CSV table of C-alpha atoms in Angstrom, one decimal:
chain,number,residue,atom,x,y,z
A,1,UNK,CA,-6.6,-20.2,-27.8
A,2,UNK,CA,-8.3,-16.7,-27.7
A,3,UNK,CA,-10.3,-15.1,-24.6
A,4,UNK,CA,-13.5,-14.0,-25.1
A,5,UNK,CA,-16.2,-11.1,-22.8
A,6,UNK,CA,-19.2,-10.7,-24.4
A,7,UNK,CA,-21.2,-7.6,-23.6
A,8,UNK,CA,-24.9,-6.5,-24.5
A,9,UNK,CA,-26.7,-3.6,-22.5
A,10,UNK,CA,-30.0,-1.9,-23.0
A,11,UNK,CA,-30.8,0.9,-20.6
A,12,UNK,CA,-29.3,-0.7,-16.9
A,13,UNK,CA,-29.6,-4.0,-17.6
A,14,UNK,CA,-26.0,-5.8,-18.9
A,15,UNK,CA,-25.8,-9.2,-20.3
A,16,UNK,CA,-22.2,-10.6,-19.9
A,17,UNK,CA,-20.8,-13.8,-21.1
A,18,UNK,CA,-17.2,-15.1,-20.6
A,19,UNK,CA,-15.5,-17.9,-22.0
A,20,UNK,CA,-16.0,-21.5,-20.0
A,21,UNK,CA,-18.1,-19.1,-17.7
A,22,UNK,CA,-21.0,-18.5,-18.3
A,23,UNK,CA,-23.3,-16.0,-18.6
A,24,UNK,CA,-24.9,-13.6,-16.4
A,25,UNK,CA,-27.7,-10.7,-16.6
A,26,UNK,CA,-27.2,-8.1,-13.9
A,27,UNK,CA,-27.9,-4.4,-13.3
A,28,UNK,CA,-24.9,-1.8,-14.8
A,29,UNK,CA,-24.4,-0.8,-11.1
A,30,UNK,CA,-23.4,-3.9,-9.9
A,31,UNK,CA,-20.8,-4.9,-13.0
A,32,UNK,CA,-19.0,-1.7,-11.9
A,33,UNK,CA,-18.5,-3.0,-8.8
A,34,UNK,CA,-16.4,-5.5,-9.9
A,35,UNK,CA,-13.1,-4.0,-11.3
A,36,UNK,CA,-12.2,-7.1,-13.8
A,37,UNK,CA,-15.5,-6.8,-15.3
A,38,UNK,CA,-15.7,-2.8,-15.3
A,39,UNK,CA,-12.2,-2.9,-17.1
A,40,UNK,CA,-13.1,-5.4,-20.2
A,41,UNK,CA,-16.2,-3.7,-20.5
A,42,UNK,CA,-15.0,-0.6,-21.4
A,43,UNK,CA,-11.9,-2.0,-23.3
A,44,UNK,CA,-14.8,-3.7,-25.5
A,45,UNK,CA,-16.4,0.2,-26.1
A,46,UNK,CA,-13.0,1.2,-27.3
A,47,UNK,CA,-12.8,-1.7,-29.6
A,48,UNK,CA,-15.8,-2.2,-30.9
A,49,UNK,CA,-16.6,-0.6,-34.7
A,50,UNK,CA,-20.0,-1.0,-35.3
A,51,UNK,CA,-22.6,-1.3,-32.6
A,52,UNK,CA,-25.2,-2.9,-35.1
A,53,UNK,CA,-25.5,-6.9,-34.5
A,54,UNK,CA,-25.4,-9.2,-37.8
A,55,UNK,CA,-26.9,-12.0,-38.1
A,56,UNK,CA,-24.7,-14.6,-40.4
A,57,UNK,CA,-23.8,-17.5,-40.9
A,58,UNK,CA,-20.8,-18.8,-38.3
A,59,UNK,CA,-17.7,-18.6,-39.5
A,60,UNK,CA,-16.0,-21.8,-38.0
A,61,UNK,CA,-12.8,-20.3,-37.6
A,62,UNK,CA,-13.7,-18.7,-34.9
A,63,UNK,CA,-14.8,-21.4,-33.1
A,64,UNK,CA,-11.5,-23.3,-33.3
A,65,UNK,CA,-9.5,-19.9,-32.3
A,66,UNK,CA,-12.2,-19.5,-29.4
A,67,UNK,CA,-13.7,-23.0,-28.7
A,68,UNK,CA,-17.3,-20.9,-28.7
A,69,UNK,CA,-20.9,-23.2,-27.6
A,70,UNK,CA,-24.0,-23.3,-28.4
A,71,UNK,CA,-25.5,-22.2,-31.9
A,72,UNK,CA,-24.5,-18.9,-32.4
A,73,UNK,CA,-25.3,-16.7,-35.1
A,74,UNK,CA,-25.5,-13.0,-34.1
A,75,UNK,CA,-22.0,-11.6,-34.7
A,76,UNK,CA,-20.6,-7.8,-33.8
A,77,UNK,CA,-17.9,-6.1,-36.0
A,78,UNK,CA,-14.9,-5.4,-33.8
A,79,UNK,CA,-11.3,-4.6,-33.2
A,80,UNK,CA,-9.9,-7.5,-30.9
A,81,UNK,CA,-6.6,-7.8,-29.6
A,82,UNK,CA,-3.9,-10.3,-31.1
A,83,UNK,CA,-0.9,-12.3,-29.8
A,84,UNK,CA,1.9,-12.8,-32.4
A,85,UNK,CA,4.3,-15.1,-31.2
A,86,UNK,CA,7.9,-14.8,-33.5
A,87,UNK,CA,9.9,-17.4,-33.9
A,88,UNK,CA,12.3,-16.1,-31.5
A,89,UNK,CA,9.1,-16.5,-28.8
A,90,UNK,CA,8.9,-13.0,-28.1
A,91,UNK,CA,5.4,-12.1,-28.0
A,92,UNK,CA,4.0,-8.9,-29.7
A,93,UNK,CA,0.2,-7.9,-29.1
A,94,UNK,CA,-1.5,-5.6,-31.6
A,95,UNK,CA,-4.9,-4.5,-32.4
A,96,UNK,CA,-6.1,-6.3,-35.5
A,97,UNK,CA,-8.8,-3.1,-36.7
A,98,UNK,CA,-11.9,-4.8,-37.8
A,99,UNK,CA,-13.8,-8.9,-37.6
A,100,UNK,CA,-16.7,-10.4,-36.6
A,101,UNK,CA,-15.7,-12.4,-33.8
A,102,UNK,CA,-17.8,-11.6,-31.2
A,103,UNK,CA,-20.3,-14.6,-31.4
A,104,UNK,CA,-23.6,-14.3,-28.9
A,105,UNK,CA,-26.0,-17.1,-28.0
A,106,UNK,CA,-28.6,-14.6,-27.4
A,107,UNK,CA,-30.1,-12.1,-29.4
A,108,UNK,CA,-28.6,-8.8,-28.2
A,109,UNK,CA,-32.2,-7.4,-29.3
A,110,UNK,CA,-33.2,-9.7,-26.3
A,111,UNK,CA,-31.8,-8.5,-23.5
A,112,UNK,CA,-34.5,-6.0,-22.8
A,113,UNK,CA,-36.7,-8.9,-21.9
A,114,UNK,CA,-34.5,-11.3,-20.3
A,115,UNK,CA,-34.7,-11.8,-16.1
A,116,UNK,CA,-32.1,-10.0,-14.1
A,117,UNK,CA,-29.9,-12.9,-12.6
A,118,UNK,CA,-30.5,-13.7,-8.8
A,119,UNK,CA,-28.1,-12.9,-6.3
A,120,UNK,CA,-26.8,-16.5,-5.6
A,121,UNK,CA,-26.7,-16.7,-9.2
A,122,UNK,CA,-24.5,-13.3,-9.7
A,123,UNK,CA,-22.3,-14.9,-6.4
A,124,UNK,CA,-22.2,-18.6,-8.2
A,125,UNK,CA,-20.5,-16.8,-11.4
A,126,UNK,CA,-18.3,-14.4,-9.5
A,127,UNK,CA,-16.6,-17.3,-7.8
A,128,UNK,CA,-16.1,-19.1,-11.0
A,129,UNK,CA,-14.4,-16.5,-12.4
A,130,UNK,CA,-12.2,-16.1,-9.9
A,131,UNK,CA,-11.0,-19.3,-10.6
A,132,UNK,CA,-9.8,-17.7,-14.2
A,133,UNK,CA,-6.2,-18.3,-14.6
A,134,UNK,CA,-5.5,-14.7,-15.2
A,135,UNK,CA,-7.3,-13.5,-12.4
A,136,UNK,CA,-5.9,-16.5,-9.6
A,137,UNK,CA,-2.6,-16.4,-11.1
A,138,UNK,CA,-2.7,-12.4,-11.1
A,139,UNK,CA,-1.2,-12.3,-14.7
A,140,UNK,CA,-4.7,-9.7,-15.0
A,141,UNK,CA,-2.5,-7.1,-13.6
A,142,UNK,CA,0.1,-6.6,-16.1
A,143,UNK,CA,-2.1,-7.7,-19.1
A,144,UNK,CA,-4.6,-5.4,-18.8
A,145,UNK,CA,-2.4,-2.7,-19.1
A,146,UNK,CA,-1.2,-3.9,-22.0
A,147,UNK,CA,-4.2,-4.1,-23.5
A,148,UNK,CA,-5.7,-0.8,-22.6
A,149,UNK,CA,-2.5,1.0,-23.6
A,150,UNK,CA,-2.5,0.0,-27.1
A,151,UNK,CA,-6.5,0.0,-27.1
A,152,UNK,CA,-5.8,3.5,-26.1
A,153,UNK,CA,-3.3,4.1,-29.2
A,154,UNK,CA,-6.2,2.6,-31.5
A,155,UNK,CA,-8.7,4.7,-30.7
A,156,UNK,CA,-6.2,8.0,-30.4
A,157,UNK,CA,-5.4,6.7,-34.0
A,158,UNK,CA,-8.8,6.2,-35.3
A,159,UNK,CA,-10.4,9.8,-33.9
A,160,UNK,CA,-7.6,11.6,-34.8
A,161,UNK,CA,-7.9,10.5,-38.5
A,162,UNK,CA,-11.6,11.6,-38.2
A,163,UNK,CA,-10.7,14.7,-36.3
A,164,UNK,CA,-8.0,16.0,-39.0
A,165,UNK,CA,-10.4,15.4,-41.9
A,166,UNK,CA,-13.3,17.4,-40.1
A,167,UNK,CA,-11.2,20.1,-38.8
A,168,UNK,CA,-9.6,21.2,-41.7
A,169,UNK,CA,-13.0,22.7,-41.9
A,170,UNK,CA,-12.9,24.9,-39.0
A,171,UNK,CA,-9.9,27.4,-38.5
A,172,UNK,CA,-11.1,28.4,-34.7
A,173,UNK,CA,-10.3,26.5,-32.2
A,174,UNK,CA,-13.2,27.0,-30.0
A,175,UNK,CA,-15.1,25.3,-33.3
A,176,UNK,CA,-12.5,22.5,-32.7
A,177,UNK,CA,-13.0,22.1,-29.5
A,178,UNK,CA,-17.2,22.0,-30.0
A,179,UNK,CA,-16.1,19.3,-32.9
A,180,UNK,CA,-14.0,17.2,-30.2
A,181,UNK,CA,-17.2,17.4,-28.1
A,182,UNK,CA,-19.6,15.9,-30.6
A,183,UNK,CA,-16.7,13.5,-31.4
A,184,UNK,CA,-17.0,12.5,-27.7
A,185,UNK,CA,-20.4,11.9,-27.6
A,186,UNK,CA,-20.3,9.6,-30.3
A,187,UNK,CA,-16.9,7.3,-29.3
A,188,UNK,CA,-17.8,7.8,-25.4
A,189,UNK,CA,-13.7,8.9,-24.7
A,190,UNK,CA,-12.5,8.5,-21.6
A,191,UNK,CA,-10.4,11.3,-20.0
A,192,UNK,CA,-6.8,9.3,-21.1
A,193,UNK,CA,-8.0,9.4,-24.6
A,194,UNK,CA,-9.5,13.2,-24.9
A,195,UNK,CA,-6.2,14.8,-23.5
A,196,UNK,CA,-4.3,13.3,-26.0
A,197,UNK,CA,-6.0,13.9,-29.0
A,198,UNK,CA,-6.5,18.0,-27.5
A,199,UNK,CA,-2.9,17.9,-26.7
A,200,UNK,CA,-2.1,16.8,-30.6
A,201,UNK,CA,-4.5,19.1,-32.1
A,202,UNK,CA,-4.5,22.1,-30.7
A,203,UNK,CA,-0.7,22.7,-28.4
């Protein structure tokens, strides 16, 4: 069964909701405090597509593959990461490049007005989590690198494709460099991601 973090933020205020548990509203500040929730949230910038939030109809496959609650109807295209399991059980992850899985109860367009969470309610939900079997059982540790390698690779991929195309029409590379910076400000690259892609276009 899949494994789900949900994330909505507008201006400081993040609304998080993880599979069986719960939600949460806090302030950006204090989610980057905590380093499980700091790393899925940015592994969600480097997968998501399009940052505009559908509202369709549900499609019930994604319930049975994430056992999602509640009526939910507001949808963001994604990337999401995928377990393959051959028949020889060895178990292959890989980026599937586009879906809209990522179900919310809420409105995203909400979060603006929704409460900030209280702090015995942000305690309650941090020691819940803890109780996640990837997190008590430490299994975190050698998935996430998993995941944020090949996260990595799929958004090295995806600029790089944009990057060649746009580039072709610059012959300086101080132009190239100026491109890579607008490219930045629209992926949000972390510093892993923008010394590869300088190292494969311009060395």
């Amino acid at each position: 069964m899949g494994d789900y973090h949900l994330f909505a933020k507008h201006g400081d205020k993040v609304y998080m909701e993880v599979k069986k548990v719960g939600e949460i509203v806090m302030s950006f500040a204090e989610l980057q405090k905590n380093k499980y929730w700091k790393y899925y949230y940015d592994l969600s910038l480097m997968l998501a597509i399009d940052k505009e939030i559908k509202n369709e109809p549900f499609n019930k496959f994604y319930d049975e593959a994430y056992e999602y609650t509640g009526n939910r109807v507001w949808s963001l295209d994604t990337a999401y990461i995928d377990l393959d399991i051959e028949q020889n059980c060895k178990k292959t992850y890989k980026i599937i490049p586009s879906g809209n899985v990522c179900y919310y109860k809420i409105n995203p367009a909400d979060v603006e007005k929704m409460e900030y969470s209280s702090q015995q309610g942000i305690d309650m939900f941090k020691r819940i989590y803890m109780c996640r079997v990837d997190v008590r059982s430490g299994y975190f540790i050698n998935r996430s690198v998993i995941y944020r390698n090949i996260a990595i690779e799929y958004q090295v991929s995806k600029m790089e494709k944009e990057l060649e195309e746009l580039s072709a029409y610059f012959e300086d590379k101080k132009e190239v460099i100026e491109l890579l910076e607008t490219v930045n400000d629209k992926y949000s690259m972390n510093d892993d991601i923008l010394a590869i892609i300088i190292n494969n276009l311009l060395y």
